[in-house]
Amino acid sequence: MAQPLVKKDDDRDDEKEISEFDYVFYCFTVEYSPFLGIEKGAVLQEARVFNDPQLDPRRCSQVITKLLYLLNQGETFTKSEATGVFFAVTKLFQSRDIGLRRMVYLMIKELSPSADEVIIVTSSLMKDMNSKTDMYRANAIRVLCRITDGTLLTQIERYLKQAIVDKNPVVASAALVSGIHLLQTNPEIVKRWSNEVQEAVQSRAALVQFHALALLHQIRQNDRLAVSKLVTSLTRGTVRSPLAQCLLIRYTSQVIRESGANTQTGDRPFYDYLEGCLRHKAEMVIFEAARAITELSGVTSRELTPAITVLQLFLSSSKPVLRFAAVRTLNKVAMTHPMAVTNCNIDMESLISDQNRSIATLAITTLLKTGNESSVDRLMKQITNFMSDIADEFKIVVVEAIRSLCLKFPLKYRSLMNFLSNILREEGGFEYKKAIVDSIVILIRDIPDAKESGLFHLCEFIEDCEFTYLSTQILHFLGIEGPKTSDPSKYIRYIYNRVILENATVRASAVSTLAKFGAMVDSLKPRIFVLLRRCLFDSDDEVRDRATLYLNTLGGDGSVAETNKDVKDFLFGSLDVPLDNLETSLKNYEPSKEPFDIDSVPKEVKSQPLAEKKAPGKKPTGLGAPPSGPTSNVDTYEKMLSSIPEFLSFGKLFKSSAPVELTEAETEYAVNVVKHIYDGHIVFQYNCTNTIPEQLLENVTVIVDASEAEEFFEITSKPLKSLPYDSPGQTFVAFEKPDGVPAVGKFSNTLKFIVKEVDPTTGEAEEDGVEDEYQLEDLEVVAADYMLKVGVSNFRNAWESMDPDCERVDEYGLGVRESLAEAVSAVINILGMQPCEGTEVVSNNSRSHTCLLSGVFMGNVKVLVRLSFGIDGPKQVAMKLAVRSEDQAVSDAIHEIVASG
């Protein structure tokens, strides 16, 4: 063995010495690792030992181990290499060595031989399956079921049935596990084993009972009644295996979810069984039952109590896995039932110092959710020492919990804000620092008293911030909130320091922030002008351009300044057009004498259009197809509609909907409809496609029955003269409605046409045709059709700029809902507005949520909506709706839409 490295005397003070034990251990590992530096070619050469007349079981096992290692490391064998190895391995069946035989089984499974190669080993495996050696039998069953196809499976089915009820648990489990795998490929064969599997469920062997129950449930999983009967029979105490008991608890929970509570008595089916499992002697069964109870839909405090009690006992367990499982479950319960977990707070406080940092983090976040106002200061002291010992991902969880606690107890904002500012100065990655900054920003917005201290902490942070994104985010926020404070001048120094010390991106953001202070605070304008003039000599053109623009806008360059309102609209107003649409319009703009007009940019947010449900490989063309890319549907449709004389008097087109399918996929005729909304009219554009090559359709019209749409009156229609195969065409029907009224209704549609047969050889149609009609799906005009999805970049500024006199607020009960997410989605769909700032996403198990929406109502009236949701009672969702718009009548109309929806 090589001698340990000897260091020079003068190096010992500067370098860390390697211990002799570590060095010897390293050399031993390198020298004796069986997989070090192995190559496929060398191992394939070694595989020739499989052909020796006198087999060496130990040597053969080593070679197979190397081959398995190569396969599991992603090494690929060519077809000839795999075939050669496979045939060589089959020769090892002549050896009687049990260890080598097990390696042979593994090798055959990993090689996955082809159908013609399987025949070579089938006889040997079937012989082993009937062997007196149980180890051979179990492994042979696994291998056969892995490599066999449906034909061979029917031949060995009798043996597999016998194996399921075999007295040896290893053999029975092997057959049952193989059945679970085979159920994916040959379900009909496995379903015939139900009687044997049912018998195996009564086995006294724990593993057999576990596998048998899993297979029996999979066989019956599509039959709810059969699963319910299975659970009913087994919950009477015939299951002894703890593993099987855990499975049964999960199946019982599934049955409870599907059946719901008894509406007359309020009792849940099988709840007594779950509660009884809390007294089981096996810890895994107790925990599974407790977790199942806590996850019951609409669980009450009375039902939770026994589960919380056993979880509380697990918190003081000596086993880390039990402590982790208990605190993780309690953490989830605290989201929906914080009061039910308060009895565990003392036990969880002791877990803050747990050696397992995952347990400590969950304990901290749970305490923050369940603690009261008096315990906040004590918790903060404990968390301070704890934060330095955990990874960033755990720190983010703690920060989010602290933010929620501060919003829950706003009077404690000082201690919580100080804590956030302290950890903001410590080392950490981008996501961690971003979570802290986001939390401080939210606290400033929601707690007015925290504004001054919060802004000061953010200013101190950007003095030494290494993340450009966070610096620009803070500068933008500072430009909005800073001028509204009692002494805005104190923030100027921090902002201008960024102009001197930072990179170009941050410098440009700082220039914009300075301009906002100059626009909002007249007393600071002279000082701001001086600073902006200095920025005119910056090395970056973006910084210079911004400084020039803002000086001109504010009047700092000697020119006539814009009006105060125009300046504020420019600096603080939201962009009224989606950025995607603006980008597309700028790309399509051709330089000319006419300057680019931002009013020409379409304001509607483009949603993904419904795909044409046609035969595969056929792409719709023409106006019947949804426009590709973010180009404006309204512009495209408006040009087309303006070319039709009957529609010229309707005025300007307000909105065109996405195509609505009126036929199923793969039908004879594919029809979808686009709703074109005018102030006093609505036009239905029916896009039709003939998918039958042997037919030509002529005089195609849609007969519309508006008996369920009382406010609409049909005034004209435009038929389609001819509709050849695979050539989309359009037919139109126009209705009149009351001006400016969001009328709704339901329309029945029937496609009517003359069909002519087409000669497939010549492609010519017959002269005579036959009148025919085709029933289409009903079409609805809803309130959302009168609303354009137009987002705002800063909802708060847009809301405050709206006239408060046009605000209307009311509360509504939305009834029973599965979740808050479902309620939020339903209201968004009813209004047809654009969610802002990602507020359409609802956190799991959340009990309250705020959603912000914006849009433009018919008549080009801007509308903003603030929705506040809360769960009131079991699944009862309440909603507070606040609407601001440019027209008081529109605010009232939005409330009427929600009330009637």
Short mmCIF file of N, CA, C and O in Angstrom, two decimals, residues 379-490:
data_model
loop_
_atom_site.label_atom_id
_atom_site.label_comp_id
_atom_site.label_asym_id
_atom_site.label_seq_id
_atom_site.Cartn_x
_atom_site.Cartn_y
_atom_site.Cartn_z
N LEU A 379 -42.03 33.89 21.59
CA LEU A 379 -41.70 33.10 20.39
C LEU A 379 -40.59 33.75 19.58
O LEU A 379 -39.71 33.06 19.06
N MET A 380 -40.62 35.06 19.49
CA MET A 380 -39.60 35.75 18.72
C MET A 380 -38.21 35.52 19.31
O MET A 380 -37.22 35.36 18.58
N LYS A 381 -38.10 35.51 20.63
CA LYS A 381 -36.80 35.26 21.28
C LYS A 381 -36.30 33.86 20.97
O LYS A 381 -35.11 33.65 20.71
N GLN A 382 -37.22 32.89 20.98
CA GLN A 382 -36.82 31.51 20.69
C GLN A 382 -36.41 31.35 19.22
O GLN A 382 -35.46 30.63 18.91
N ILE A 383 -37.12 32.01 18.32
CA ILE A 383 -36.85 31.87 16.90
C ILE A 383 -35.51 32.50 16.53
O ILE A 383 -34.79 32.01 15.66
N THR A 384 -35.15 33.60 17.20
CA THR A 384 -33.92 34.31 16.87
C THR A 384 -32.71 33.39 16.96
O THR A 384 -31.84 33.39 16.08
N ASN A 385 -32.63 32.58 18.01
CA ASN A 385 -31.50 31.66 18.16
C ASN A 385 -31.61 30.49 17.20
O ASN A 385 -30.61 29.85 16.86
N PHE A 386 -32.80 30.23 16.75
CA PHE A 386 -33.06 29.05 15.94
C PHE A 386 -32.73 29.27 14.46
O PHE A 386 -32.29 28.37 13.76
N MET A 387 -32.89 30.50 13.97
CA MET A 387 -32.80 30.79 12.54
C MET A 387 -31.43 30.51 11.95
O MET A 387 -31.32 30.12 10.79
N SER A 388 -30.38 30.71 12.72
CA SER A 388 -29.03 30.54 12.18
C SER A 388 -28.67 29.08 11.91
O SER A 388 -27.70 28.79 11.22
N ASP A 389 -29.48 28.13 12.43
CA ASP A 389 -29.14 26.71 12.32
C ASP A 389 -29.87 25.99 11.20
O ASP A 389 -29.69 24.79 11.03
N ILE A 390 -30.74 26.68 10.46
CA ILE A 390 -31.55 25.99 9.46
C ILE A 390 -31.24 26.51 8.06
O ILE A 390 -30.68 27.59 7.89
N ALA A 391 -31.62 25.71 7.07
CA ALA A 391 -31.37 26.07 5.67
C ALA A 391 -32.37 27.12 5.20
O ALA A 391 -33.40 27.36 5.84
N ASP A 392 -32.06 27.72 4.04
CA ASP A 392 -32.90 28.81 3.54
C ASP A 392 -34.34 28.39 3.29
O ASP A 392 -35.27 29.16 3.52
N GLU A 393 -34.53 27.16 2.77
CA GLU A 393 -35.91 26.75 2.48
C GLU A 393 -36.77 26.69 3.73
O GLU A 393 -37.97 26.98 3.69
N PHE A 394 -36.16 26.33 4.87
CA PHE A 394 -36.90 26.33 6.13
C PHE A 394 -37.11 27.76 6.63
O PHE A 394 -38.14 28.09 7.21
N LYS A 395 -36.11 28.62 6.40
CA LYS A 395 -36.25 30.02 6.83
C LYS A 395 -37.41 30.70 6.10
O LYS A 395 -38.13 31.51 6.69
N ILE A 396 -37.59 30.38 4.82
CA ILE A 396 -38.69 30.98 4.06
C ILE A 396 -40.03 30.61 4.67
O ILE A 396 -40.94 31.44 4.78
N VAL A 397 -40.16 29.36 5.09
CA VAL A 397 -41.42 28.90 5.73
C VAL A 397 -41.67 29.71 7.00
O VAL A 397 -42.80 30.14 7.27
N VAL A 398 -40.62 29.93 7.78
CA VAL A 398 -40.76 30.69 9.03
C VAL A 398 -41.15 32.14 8.74
O VAL A 398 -42.02 32.72 9.39
N VAL A 399 -40.53 32.73 7.72
CA VAL A 399 -40.83 34.13 7.36
C VAL A 399 -42.29 34.28 6.95
O VAL A 399 -42.98 35.22 7.36
N GLU A 400 -42.79 33.36 6.15
CA GLU A 400 -44.19 33.42 5.72
C GLU A 400 -45.13 33.28 6.91
O GLU A 400 -46.18 33.92 6.97
N ALA A 401 -44.76 32.43 7.87
CA ALA A 401 -45.59 32.27 9.07
C ALA A 401 -45.58 33.53 9.91
O ALA A 401 -46.62 33.92 10.48
N ILE A 402 -44.44 34.19 10.01
CA ILE A 402 -44.35 35.44 10.78
C ILE A 402 -45.19 36.52 10.12
O ILE A 402 -45.86 37.31 10.79
N ARG A 403 -45.18 36.58 8.80
CA ARG A 403 -46.00 37.56 8.08
C ARG A 403 -47.48 37.35 8.40
O ARG A 403 -48.20 38.31 8.68
N SER A 404 -47.93 36.10 8.37
CA SER A 404 -49.33 35.81 8.69
C SER A 404 -49.66 36.19 10.12
O SER A 404 -50.74 36.72 10.40
N LEU A 405 -48.71 35.95 11.04
CA LEU A 405 -48.94 36.29 12.45
C LEU A 405 -49.06 37.80 12.62
O LEU A 405 -49.89 38.28 13.39
N CYS A 406 -48.24 38.55 11.91
CA CYS A 406 -48.27 40.01 12.03
C CYS A 406 -49.60 40.57 11.51
O CYS A 406 -50.16 41.50 12.09
N LEU A 407 -50.11 40.00 10.43
CA LEU A 407 -51.40 40.44 9.92
C LEU A 407 -52.53 40.05 10.87
O LEU A 407 -53.56 40.71 10.93
N LYS A 408 -52.31 38.97 11.62
CA LYS A 408 -53.31 38.51 12.58
C LYS A 408 -53.31 39.39 13.83
O LYS A 408 -54.36 39.70 14.39
N PHE A 409 -52.11 39.82 14.27
CA PHE A 409 -51.98 40.69 15.44
C PHE A 409 -51.23 41.97 15.04
O PHE A 409 -50.03 42.10 15.29
N PRO A 410 -51.90 42.93 14.39
CA PRO A 410 -51.20 44.12 13.88
C PRO A 410 -50.53 44.97 14.95
O PRO A 410 -49.59 45.69 14.66
N LEU A 411 -51.00 44.88 16.20
CA LEU A 411 -50.40 45.69 17.25
C LEU A 411 -48.98 45.23 17.59
O LEU A 411 -48.21 45.95 18.22
N LYS A 412 -48.63 44.02 17.16
CA LYS A 412 -47.30 43.47 17.44
C LYS A 412 -46.33 43.72 16.29
O LYS A 412 -45.31 43.05 16.18
N TYR A 413 -46.67 44.66 15.43
CA TYR A 413 -45.86 44.84 14.23
C TYR A 413 -44.43 45.27 14.55
O TYR A 413 -43.50 44.96 13.80
N ARG A 414 -44.22 45.99 15.65
CA ARG A 414 -42.87 46.48 15.95
C ARG A 414 -41.89 45.33 16.17
O ARG A 414 -40.82 45.29 15.56
N SER A 415 -42.24 44.41 17.05
CA SER A 415 -41.31 43.30 17.34
C SER A 415 -41.13 42.41 16.11
O SER A 415 -40.02 41.95 15.82
N LEU A 416 -42.22 42.18 15.36
CA LEU A 416 -42.12 41.32 14.18
C LEU A 416 -41.35 42.01 13.05
O LEU A 416 -40.55 41.38 12.35
N MET A 417 -41.57 43.31 12.88
CA MET A 417 -40.84 44.05 11.86
C MET A 417 -39.35 44.12 12.20
O MET A 417 -38.49 43.99 11.31
N ASN A 418 -39.03 44.30 13.46
CA ASN A 418 -37.62 44.32 13.88
C ASN A 418 -36.95 42.97 13.62
O ASN A 418 -35.79 42.90 13.20
N PHE A 419 -37.70 41.91 13.88
CA PHE A 419 -37.16 40.57 13.62
C PHE A 419 -36.87 40.39 12.13
O PHE A 419 -35.80 39.91 11.74
N LEU A 420 -37.82 40.80 11.28
CA LEU A 420 -37.62 40.66 9.83
C LEU A 420 -36.44 41.50 9.36
O LEU A 420 -35.64 41.07 8.51
N SER A 421 -36.28 42.70 9.91
CA SER A 421 -35.16 43.56 9.49
C SER A 421 -33.82 42.97 9.93
O SER A 421 -32.82 43.09 9.22
N ASN A 422 -33.79 42.34 11.09
CA ASN A 422 -32.54 41.73 11.58
C ASN A 422 -32.10 40.58 10.69
O ASN A 422 -30.93 40.46 10.34
N ILE A 423 -33.04 39.70 10.34
CA ILE A 423 -32.66 38.55 9.51
C ILE A 423 -32.40 38.99 8.06
O ILE A 423 -31.72 38.29 7.31
N LEU A 424 -32.92 40.17 7.69
CA LEU A 424 -32.65 40.68 6.34
C LEU A 424 -31.17 41.05 6.19
O LEU A 424 -30.62 41.00 5.08
N ARG A 425 -30.54 41.41 7.28
CA ARG A 425 -29.13 41.80 7.22
C ARG A 425 -28.19 40.60 7.25
O ARG A 425 -27.00 40.73 6.98
N GLU A 426 -28.72 39.43 7.60
CA GLU A 426 -27.88 38.24 7.69
C GLU A 426 -27.64 37.64 6.31
O GLU A 426 -28.28 38.01 5.33
N GLU A 427 -26.73 36.66 6.26
CA GLU A 427 -26.44 35.99 4.99
C GLU A 427 -27.65 35.16 4.55
O GLU A 427 -28.39 34.62 5.37
N GLY A 428 -27.82 35.06 3.23
CA GLY A 428 -28.92 34.26 2.72
C GLY A 428 -29.02 34.37 1.21
O GLY A 428 -28.49 35.30 0.60
N GLY A 429 -29.71 33.41 0.61
CA GLY A 429 -29.87 33.39 -0.83
C GLY A 429 -30.98 34.32 -1.31
O GLY A 429 -31.67 34.96 -0.52
N PHE A 430 -31.15 34.36 -2.63
CA PHE A 430 -32.11 35.29 -3.24
C PHE A 430 -33.54 35.00 -2.79
O PHE A 430 -34.27 35.92 -2.40
N GLU A 431 -33.98 33.74 -2.86
CA GLU A 431 -35.37 33.41 -2.53
C GLU A 431 -35.69 33.77 -1.08
O GLU A 431 -36.79 34.24 -0.78
N TYR A 432 -34.73 33.54 -0.20
CA TYR A 432 -34.92 33.87 1.22
C TYR A 432 -35.06 35.38 1.41
O TYR A 432 -36.00 35.87 2.07
N LYS A 433 -34.16 36.15 0.81
CA LYS A 433 -34.22 37.60 0.94
C LYS A 433 -35.49 38.16 0.28
O LYS A 433 -36.12 39.10 0.79
N LYS A 434 -35.88 37.58 -0.84
CA LYS A 434 -37.09 38.04 -1.52
C LYS A 434 -38.33 37.80 -0.65
O LYS A 434 -39.24 38.63 -0.59
N ALA A 435 -38.36 36.64 0.05
CA ALA A 435 -39.50 36.35 0.93
C ALA A 435 -39.59 37.39 2.05
O ALA A 435 -40.68 37.83 2.41
N ILE A 436 -38.43 37.80 2.59
CA ILE A 436 -38.43 38.81 3.67
C ILE A 436 -38.91 40.16 3.13
O ILE A 436 -39.75 40.84 3.74
N VAL A 437 -38.35 40.57 1.98
CA VAL A 437 -38.74 41.86 1.39
C VAL A 437 -40.23 41.87 1.07
O VAL A 437 -40.94 42.85 1.36
N ASP A 438 -40.73 40.80 0.46
CA ASP A 438 -42.16 40.72 0.14
C ASP A 438 -43.01 40.83 1.40
O ASP A 438 -44.08 41.47 1.40
N SER A 439 -42.56 40.20 2.49
CA SER A 439 -43.30 40.26 3.75
C SER A 439 -43.35 41.68 4.29
O SER A 439 -44.40 42.16 4.73
N ILE A 440 -42.21 42.38 4.27
CA ILE A 440 -42.18 43.75 4.76
C ILE A 440 -43.07 44.65 3.92
O ILE A 440 -43.80 45.51 4.43
N VAL A 441 -43.05 44.46 2.59
CA VAL A 441 -43.90 45.26 1.70
C VAL A 441 -45.37 45.04 2.01
O VAL A 441 -46.17 45.99 2.08
N ILE A 442 -45.76 43.79 2.22
CA ILE A 442 -47.16 43.49 2.54
C ILE A 442 -47.57 44.11 3.87
O ILE A 442 -48.67 44.65 4.02
N LEU A 443 -46.68 44.04 4.86
CA LEU A 443 -46.99 44.63 6.18
C LEU A 443 -47.13 46.14 6.07
O LEU A 443 -47.99 46.74 6.72
N ILE A 444 -46.30 46.80 5.25
CA ILE A 444 -46.40 48.25 5.07
C ILE A 444 -47.74 48.61 4.44
O ILE A 444 -48.40 49.58 4.82
N ARG A 445 -48.17 47.81 3.46
CA ARG A 445 -49.42 48.10 2.77
C ARG A 445 -50.64 47.87 3.66
O ARG A 445 -51.61 48.61 3.60
N ASP A 446 -50.59 46.84 4.49
CA ASP A 446 -51.77 46.45 5.26
C ASP A 446 -51.80 47.05 6.67
O ASP A 446 -52.86 47.06 7.30
N ILE A 447 -50.66 47.50 7.18
CA ILE A 447 -50.61 48.09 8.52
C ILE A 447 -50.04 49.50 8.39
O ILE A 447 -48.81 49.68 8.30
N PRO A 448 -50.88 50.53 8.36
CA PRO A 448 -50.39 51.91 8.14
C PRO A 448 -49.31 52.35 9.13
O PRO A 448 -48.37 53.06 8.75
N ASP A 449 -49.44 51.93 10.39
CA ASP A 449 -48.45 52.36 11.39
C ASP A 449 -47.06 51.80 11.12
O ASP A 449 -46.06 52.31 11.65
N ALA A 450 -46.98 50.75 10.33
CA ALA A 450 -45.69 50.11 10.07
C ALA A 450 -44.95 50.72 8.90
O ALA A 450 -43.83 50.31 8.58
N LYS A 451 -45.55 51.73 8.24
CA LYS A 451 -44.97 52.25 7.00
C LYS A 451 -43.59 52.88 7.23
O LYS A 451 -42.62 52.55 6.54
N GLU A 452 -43.51 53.78 8.21
CA GLU A 452 -42.26 54.52 8.41
C GLU A 452 -41.10 53.58 8.73
O GLU A 452 -40.04 53.64 8.10
N SER A 453 -41.31 52.71 9.70
CA SER A 453 -40.22 51.81 10.10
C SER A 453 -39.91 50.81 9.00
O SER A 453 -38.74 50.48 8.76
N GLY A 454 -40.93 50.33 8.29
CA GLY A 454 -40.71 49.37 7.22
C GLY A 454 -39.91 49.95 6.07
O GLY A 454 -38.96 49.32 5.57
N LEU A 455 -40.22 51.19 5.67
CA LEU A 455 -39.48 51.83 4.60
C LEU A 455 -38.03 52.08 5.01
O LEU A 455 -37.10 51.95 4.20
N PHE A 456 -37.83 52.44 6.27
CA PHE A 456 -36.47 52.67 6.76
C PHE A 456 -35.64 51.38 6.70
O PHE A 456 -34.48 51.41 6.28
N HIS A 457 -36.25 50.26 7.09
CA HIS A 457 -35.53 48.98 7.04
C HIS A 457 -35.18 48.61 5.59
O HIS A 457 -34.08 48.12 5.33
N LEU A 458 -36.09 48.87 4.67
CA LEU A 458 -35.81 48.57 3.26
C LEU A 458 -34.71 49.46 2.71
O LEU A 458 -33.85 49.00 1.94
N CYS A 459 -34.70 50.73 3.12
CA CYS A 459 -33.64 51.65 2.68
C CYS A 459 -32.27 51.18 3.17
O CYS A 459 -31.27 51.25 2.44
N GLU A 460 -32.22 50.73 4.40
CA GLU A 460 -30.95 50.24 4.94
C GLU A 460 -30.50 48.98 4.20
O GLU A 460 -29.30 48.78 3.97
N PHE A 461 -31.46 48.16 3.81
CA PHE A 461 -31.12 46.91 3.13
C PHE A 461 -30.49 47.16 1.76
O PHE A 461 -29.50 46.53 1.39
N ILE A 462 -31.04 48.12 0.99
CA ILE A 462 -30.51 48.35 -0.36
C ILE A 462 -29.14 49.01 -0.33
O ILE A 462 -28.46 49.06 -1.36
N GLU A 463 -28.71 49.49 0.82
CA GLU A 463 -27.36 50.04 0.93
C GLU A 463 -26.32 48.94 0.71
O GLU A 463 -25.20 49.22 0.28
N ASP A 464 -26.69 47.70 1.00
CA ASP A 464 -25.73 46.60 0.86
C ASP A 464 -26.42 45.38 0.25
O ASP A 464 -26.25 44.26 0.71
N CYS A 465 -27.24 45.61 -0.78
CA CYS A 465 -28.00 44.52 -1.39
C CYS A 465 -27.26 44.02 -2.64
O CYS A 465 -26.88 44.80 -3.51
N GLU A 466 -27.08 42.72 -2.72
CA GLU A 466 -26.33 42.15 -3.85
C GLU A 466 -27.26 41.68 -4.98
O GLU A 466 -26.78 41.22 -6.02
N PHE A 467 -28.57 41.81 -4.81
CA PHE A 467 -29.51 41.31 -5.80
C PHE A 467 -30.18 42.49 -6.52
O PHE A 467 -30.92 43.27 -5.92
N THR A 468 -29.91 42.61 -7.82
CA THR A 468 -30.45 43.71 -8.62
C THR A 468 -31.97 43.73 -8.60
O THR A 468 -32.60 44.79 -8.48
N TYR A 469 -32.58 42.55 -8.71
CA TYR A 469 -34.04 42.47 -8.74
C TYR A 469 -34.65 43.08 -7.48
O TYR A 469 -35.62 43.86 -7.55
N LEU A 470 -34.10 42.73 -6.32
CA LEU A 470 -34.66 43.24 -5.07
C LEU A 470 -34.43 44.74 -4.93
O LEU A 470 -35.30 45.47 -4.44
N SER A 471 -33.29 45.22 -5.38
CA SER A 471 -33.02 46.66 -5.30
C SER A 471 -34.03 47.45 -6.13
O SER A 471 -34.58 48.46 -5.67
N THR A 472 -34.27 47.01 -7.36
CA THR A 472 -35.23 47.72 -8.22
C THR A 472 -36.65 47.60 -7.67
O THR A 472 -37.43 48.56 -7.74
N GLN A 473 -36.99 46.44 -7.10
CA GLN A 473 -38.33 46.28 -6.52
C GLN A 473 -38.54 47.25 -5.35
O GLN A 473 -39.59 47.89 -5.24
N ILE A 474 -37.53 47.36 -4.49
CA ILE A 474 -37.63 48.25 -3.33
C ILE A 474 -37.67 49.71 -3.77
O ILE A 474 -38.45 50.52 -3.23
N LEU A 475 -36.86 50.07 -4.76
CA LEU A 475 -36.86 51.46 -5.26
C LEU A 475 -38.21 51.83 -5.86
O LEU A 475 -38.72 52.94 -5.65
N HIS A 476 -38.81 50.91 -6.60
CA HIS A 476 -40.14 51.16 -7.16
C HIS A 476 -41.17 51.37 -6.05
O HIS A 476 -41.98 52.32 -6.09
N PHE A 477 -41.12 50.51 -5.05
CA PHE A 477 -42.06 50.63 -3.93
C PHE A 477 -41.82 51.91 -3.15
O PHE A 477 -42.76 52.58 -2.70
N LEU A 478 -40.56 52.27 -3.00
CA LEU A 478 -40.20 53.50 -2.28
C LEU A 478 -40.73 54.73 -3.02
O LEU A 478 -41.17 55.71 -2.39
N GLY A 479 -40.71 54.70 -4.35
CA GLY A 479 -41.23 55.82 -5.12
C GLY A 479 -42.72 56.00 -4.96
O GLY A 479 -43.24 57.12 -5.11
N ILE A 480 -43.44 54.92 -4.67
CA ILE A 480 -44.89 55.02 -4.48
C ILE A 480 -45.25 55.44 -3.06
O ILE A 480 -46.09 56.32 -2.85
N GLU A 481 -44.60 54.83 -2.07
CA GLU A 481 -44.98 55.06 -0.67
C GLU A 481 -44.18 56.18 -0.02
O GLU A 481 -44.68 56.86 0.88
N GLY A 482 -42.94 56.40 -0.44
CA GLY A 482 -42.09 57.39 0.22
C GLY A 482 -42.65 58.80 0.22
O GLY A 482 -42.65 59.47 1.27
N PRO A 483 -43.13 59.32 -0.94
CA PRO A 483 -43.66 60.69 -0.94
C PRO A 483 -44.86 60.90 -0.03
O PRO A 483 -45.19 62.04 0.29
N LYS A 484 -45.53 59.83 0.40
CA LYS A 484 -46.73 59.97 1.24
C LYS A 484 -46.40 60.00 2.73
O LYS A 484 -47.30 60.14 3.56
N THR A 485 -45.12 59.85 3.08
CA THR A 485 -44.74 59.83 4.50
C THR A 485 -44.62 61.26 5.04
O THR A 485 -44.67 62.24 4.30
N SER A 486 -44.41 61.36 6.36
CA SER A 486 -44.35 62.68 7.00
C SER A 486 -43.09 63.46 6.61
O SER A 486 -43.10 64.68 6.57
N ASP A 487 -41.99 62.77 6.33
CA ASP A 487 -40.75 63.45 5.97
C ASP A 487 -40.11 62.73 4.79
O ASP A 487 -39.17 61.92 4.95
N PRO A 488 -40.57 63.01 3.57
CA PRO A 488 -40.04 62.29 2.40
C PRO A 488 -38.56 62.57 2.13
O PRO A 488 -37.89 61.75 1.52
N SER A 489 -38.05 63.70 2.58
CA SER A 489 -36.68 64.10 2.24
C SER A 489 -35.63 63.13 2.77
O SER A 489 -34.54 63.00 2.22
N LYS A 490 -35.96 62.41 3.86
CA LYS A 490 -34.95 61.54 4.46
C LYS A 490 -34.63 60.32 3.60
O LYS A 490 -33.64 59.63 3.84
#
